[in-house]
Amino acid sequence: MNIQFLTDPHGRLIWASPVLPGSTHDLTAARTHGIIDALTSRVIACYGDKGYVGAGGAIGTPYKRRKRS
């Protein structure tokens, strides 16, 4: 199962998506449900894990630091 959740800074549930198959990538699921567009159009800052890299807009994701030389 792939269910997308939005919570407030205190961890309280704001929204939960309908269920998609578990094989659905997180970024695909977020786009399917319109989460990326909704957050970006309202300029709401949001943070996601590595599954959301490439989402763009107002979605912050972790980044890999450069390897030391």
Tab-separated table of N, CA and C in Angstrom:
chain	number	residue	atom	x	y	z
A	1	MET	N	0.824	-1.178	0.000
A	1	MET	CA	0.000	0.000	0.000
A	1	MET	C	0.874	1.250	0.000
A	2	ASN	N	0.447	2.237	-0.724
A	2	ASN	CA	1.102	3.542	-0.703
A	2	ASN	C	0.040	4.557	-0.319
A	3	ILE	N	0.198	5.119	0.862
A	3	ILE	CA	-0.708	6.161	1.342
A	3	ILE	C	0.146	7.382	1.659
A	4	GLN	N	-0.232	8.519	1.142
A	4	GLN	CA	0.484	9.765	1.381
A	4	GLN	C	-0.198	10.508	2.530
A	5	PHE	N	0.599	11.055	3.431
A	5	PHE	CA	0.071	11.806	4.567
A	5	PHE	C	0.666	13.205	4.591
A	6	LEU	N	-0.134	14.169	4.977
A	6	LEU	CA	0.350	15.517	5.275
A	6	LEU	C	0.038	15.772	6.742
A	7	THR	N	1.053	16.244	7.474
A	7	THR	CA	0.866	16.559	8.888
A	7	THR	C	1.328	17.986	9.152
A	8	ASP	N	0.896	18.523	10.269
A	8	ASP	CA	1.383	19.843	10.660
A	8	ASP	C	2.729	19.669	11.374
A	9	PRO	N	3.384	20.761	11.757
A	9	PRO	CA	4.698	20.642	12.412
A	9	PRO	C	4.685	19.844	13.718
A	10	HIS	N	3.509	19.656	14.299
A	10	HIS	CA	3.397	18.900	15.547
A	10	HIS	C	3.059	17.433	15.303
A	11	GLY	N	2.968	17.039	14.028
A	11	GLY	CA	2.681	15.648	13.690
A	11	GLY	C	1.203	15.308	13.616
A	12	ARG	N	0.343	16.307	13.720
A	12	ARG	CA	-1.104	16.053	13.635
A	12	ARG	C	-1.510	15.893	12.176
A	13	LEU	N	-2.342	14.911	11.929
A	13	LEU	CA	-2.784	14.598	10.574
A	13	LEU	C	-3.630	15.726	9.993
A	14	ILE	N	-3.254	16.159	8.792
A	14	ILE	CA	-4.021	17.159	8.053
A	14	ILE	C	-4.795	16.482	6.933
A	15	TRP	N	-4.147	15.527	6.259
A	15	TRP	CA	-4.759	14.899	5.088
A	15	TRP	C	-4.135	13.529	4.864
A	16	ALA	N	-4.937	12.581	4.395
A	16	ALA	CA	-4.449	11.257	3.995
A	16	ALA	C	-5.034	10.938	2.629
A	17	SER	N	-4.206	10.385	1.767
A	17	SER	CA	-4.622	10.087	0.396
A	17	SER	C	-5.373	8.767	0.322
A	18	PRO	N	-6.077	8.563	-0.784
A	18	PRO	CA	-6.589	7.222	-1.062
A	18	PRO	C	-5.404	6.278	-1.287
A	19	VAL	N	-5.646	5.001	-1.128
A	19	VAL	CA	-4.592	3.989	-1.255
A	19	VAL	C	-4.243	3.739	-2.719
A	20	LEU	N	-2.939	3.656	-2.985
A	20	LEU	CA	-2.422	3.226	-4.284
A	20	LEU	C	-1.646	1.932	-4.059
A	21	PRO	N	-1.372	1.177	-5.123
A	21	PRO	CA	-0.577	-0.048	-4.959
A	21	PRO	C	0.783	0.258	-4.330
A	22	GLY	N	1.293	-0.667	-3.559
A	22	GLY	CA	2.568	-0.488	-2.882
A	22	GLY	C	3.740	-0.280	-3.813
A	23	SER	N	3.600	-0.725	-5.049
A	23	SER	CA	4.690	-0.572	-6.019
A	23	SER	C	4.781	0.848	-6.574
A	24	THR	N	3.824	1.694	-6.237
A	24	THR	CA	3.822	3.075	-6.721
A	24	THR	C	4.901	3.880	-6.005
A	25	HIS	N	5.773	4.520	-6.768
A	25	HIS	CA	6.832	5.352	-6.184
A	25	HIS	C	6.190	6.528	-5.456
A	26	ASP	N	6.801	6.959	-4.365
A	26	ASP	CA	6.239	8.054	-3.560
A	26	ASP	C	6.028	9.330	-4.359
A	27	LEU	N	6.981	9.682	-5.200
A	27	LEU	CA	6.850	10.905	-5.989
A	27	LEU	C	5.707	10.785	-6.992
A	28	THR	N	5.552	9.624	-7.596
A	28	THR	CA	4.437	9.385	-8.519
A	28	THR	C	3.109	9.495	-7.785
A	29	ALA	N	3.036	8.922	-6.597
A	29	ALA	CA	1.806	8.992	-5.800
A	29	ALA	C	1.477	10.439	-5.444
A	30	ALA	N	2.477	11.197	-5.037
A	30	ALA	CA	2.250	12.604	-4.680
A	30	ALA	C	1.752	13.394	-5.880
A	31	ARG	N	2.312	13.125	-7.043
A	31	ARG	CA	1.855	13.816	-8.257
A	31	ARG	C	0.452	13.363	-8.645
A	32	THR	N	0.168	12.077	-8.511
A	32	THR	CA	-1.157	11.538	-8.842
A	32	THR	C	-2.245	12.207	-8.008
A	33	HIS	N	-1.957	12.420	-6.740
A	33	HIS	CA	-2.939	13.026	-5.835
A	33	HIS	C	-2.926	14.549	-5.881
A	34	GLY	N	-2.028	15.144	-6.657
A	34	GLY	CA	-1.983	16.597	-6.789
A	34	GLY	C	-1.309	17.314	-5.633
A	35	ILE	N	-0.592	16.568	-4.799
A	35	ILE	CA	0.038	17.173	-3.627
A	35	ILE	C	1.091	18.201	-4.024
A	36	ILE	N	1.943	17.843	-4.971
A	36	ILE	CA	3.034	18.733	-5.373
A	36	ILE	C	2.480	20.056	-5.896
A	37	ASP	N	1.517	19.978	-6.805
A	37	ASP	CA	0.930	21.197	-7.375
A	37	ASP	C	0.229	22.043	-6.313
A	38	ALA	N	-0.510	21.397	-5.417
A	38	ALA	CA	-1.248	22.131	-4.385
A	38	ALA	C	-0.301	22.877	-3.451
A	39	LEU	N	0.755	22.209	-3.016
A	39	LEU	CA	1.700	22.858	-2.102
A	39	LEU	C	2.476	23.965	-2.797
A	40	THR	N	2.873	23.725	-4.039
A	40	THR	CA	3.653	24.711	-4.784
A	40	THR	C	2.817	25.945	-5.112
A	41	SER	N	1.564	25.748	-5.532
A	41	SER	CA	0.727	26.889	-5.908
A	41	SER	C	0.382	27.770	-4.708
A	42	ARG	N	0.405	27.192	-3.523
A	42	ARG	CA	0.101	27.959	-2.310
A	42	ARG	C	1.369	28.374	-1.560
A	43	VAL	N	2.519	28.048	-2.115
A	43	VAL	CA	3.827	28.347	-1.527
A	43	VAL	C	3.886	27.879	-0.068
A	44	ILE	N	3.493	26.645	0.144
A	44	ILE	CA	3.554	26.031	1.467
A	44	ILE	C	4.815	25.170	1.513
A	45	ALA	N	5.708	25.492	2.418
A	45	ALA	CA	6.938	24.705	2.549
A	45	ALA	C	6.611	23.330	3.113
A	46	CYS	N	7.239	22.333	2.561
A	46	CYS	CA	6.992	20.959	2.968
A	46	CYS	C	8.301	20.190	2.846
A	47	TYR	N	8.478	19.193	3.676
A	47	TYR	CA	9.689	18.387	3.639
A	47	TYR	C	9.328	16.930	3.406
A	48	GLY	N	10.081	16.290	2.527
A	48	GLY	CA	9.867	14.877	2.230
A	48	GLY	C	11.171	14.112	2.351
A	49	ASP	N	11.069	12.789	2.335
A	49	ASP	CA	12.275	11.976	2.398
A	49	ASP	C	12.879	11.814	1.007
A	50	LYS	N	13.849	10.919	0.867
A	50	LYS	CA	14.554	10.747	-0.402
A	50	LYS	C	13.632	10.324	-1.545
A	51	GLY	N	12.466	9.792	-1.233
A	51	GLY	CA	11.515	9.391	-2.263
A	51	GLY	C	10.916	10.560	-3.026
A	52	TYR	N	11.125	11.773	-2.537
A	52	TYR	CA	10.543	12.956	-3.169
A	52	TYR	C	11.581	13.832	-3.868
A	53	VAL	N	12.813	13.337	-3.970
A	53	VAL	CA	13.854	14.084	-4.681
A	53	VAL	C	13.398	14.302	-6.118
A	54	GLY	N	13.479	15.537	-6.580
A	54	GLY	CA	13.034	15.869	-7.932
A	54	GLY	C	11.638	16.451	-7.975
A	55	ALA	N	10.982	16.544	-6.812
A	55	ALA	CA	9.622	17.084	-6.780
A	55	ALA	C	9.609	18.560	-7.149
A	56	GLY	N	10.667	19.272	-6.772
A	56	GLY	CA	10.738	20.694	-7.080
A	56	GLY	C	9.784	21.500	-6.225
A	57	GLY	N	9.545	22.719	-6.656
A	57	GLY	CA	8.615	23.593	-5.944
A	57	GLY	C	9.010	23.809	-4.501
A	58	ALA	N	8.046	23.717	-3.626
A	58	ALA	CA	8.251	24.003	-2.212
A	58	ALA	C	8.591	22.753	-1.407
A	59	ILE	N	8.935	21.654	-2.079
A	59	ILE	CA	9.218	20.401	-1.390
A	59	ILE	C	10.714	20.288	-1.108
A	60	GLY	N	11.078	20.341	0.148
A	60	GLY	CA	12.475	20.182	0.539
A	60	GLY	C	12.800	18.712	0.734
A	61	THR	N	13.957	18.289	0.269
A	61	THR	CA	14.379	16.895	0.405
A	61	THR	C	15.838	16.836	0.851
A	62	PRO	N	16.249	15.708	1.407
A	62	PRO	CA	17.653	15.568	1.787
A	62	PRO	C	18.544	15.608	0.551
A	63	TYR	N	19.788	15.920	0.750
A	63	TYR	CA	20.731	15.902	-0.364
A	63	TYR	C	21.990	15.173	0.078
A	64	LYS	N	22.660	14.609	-0.890
A	64	LYS	CA	23.913	13.920	-0.596
A	64	LYS	C	25.034	14.944	-0.588
A	65	ARG	N	25.869	14.852	0.402
A	65	ARG	CA	27.018	15.749	0.397
A	65	ARG	C	28.055	15.196	-0.574
A	66	ARG	N	28.903	16.076	-1.033
A	66	ARG	CA	29.962	15.654	-1.946
A	66	ARG	C	30.951	14.766	-1.218
A	67	LYS	N	31.473	13.803	-1.945
A	67	LYS	CA	32.495	12.942	-1.362
A	67	LYS	C	33.764	13.746	-1.142
A	68	ARG	N	34.422	13.436	-0.074
A	68	ARG	CA	35.699	14.105	0.204
A	68	ARG	C	36.748	13.628	-0.775
A	69	SER	N	37.597	14.535	-1.173
A	69	SER	CA	38.652	14.138	-2.115
A	69	SER	C	39.965	13.908	-1.407
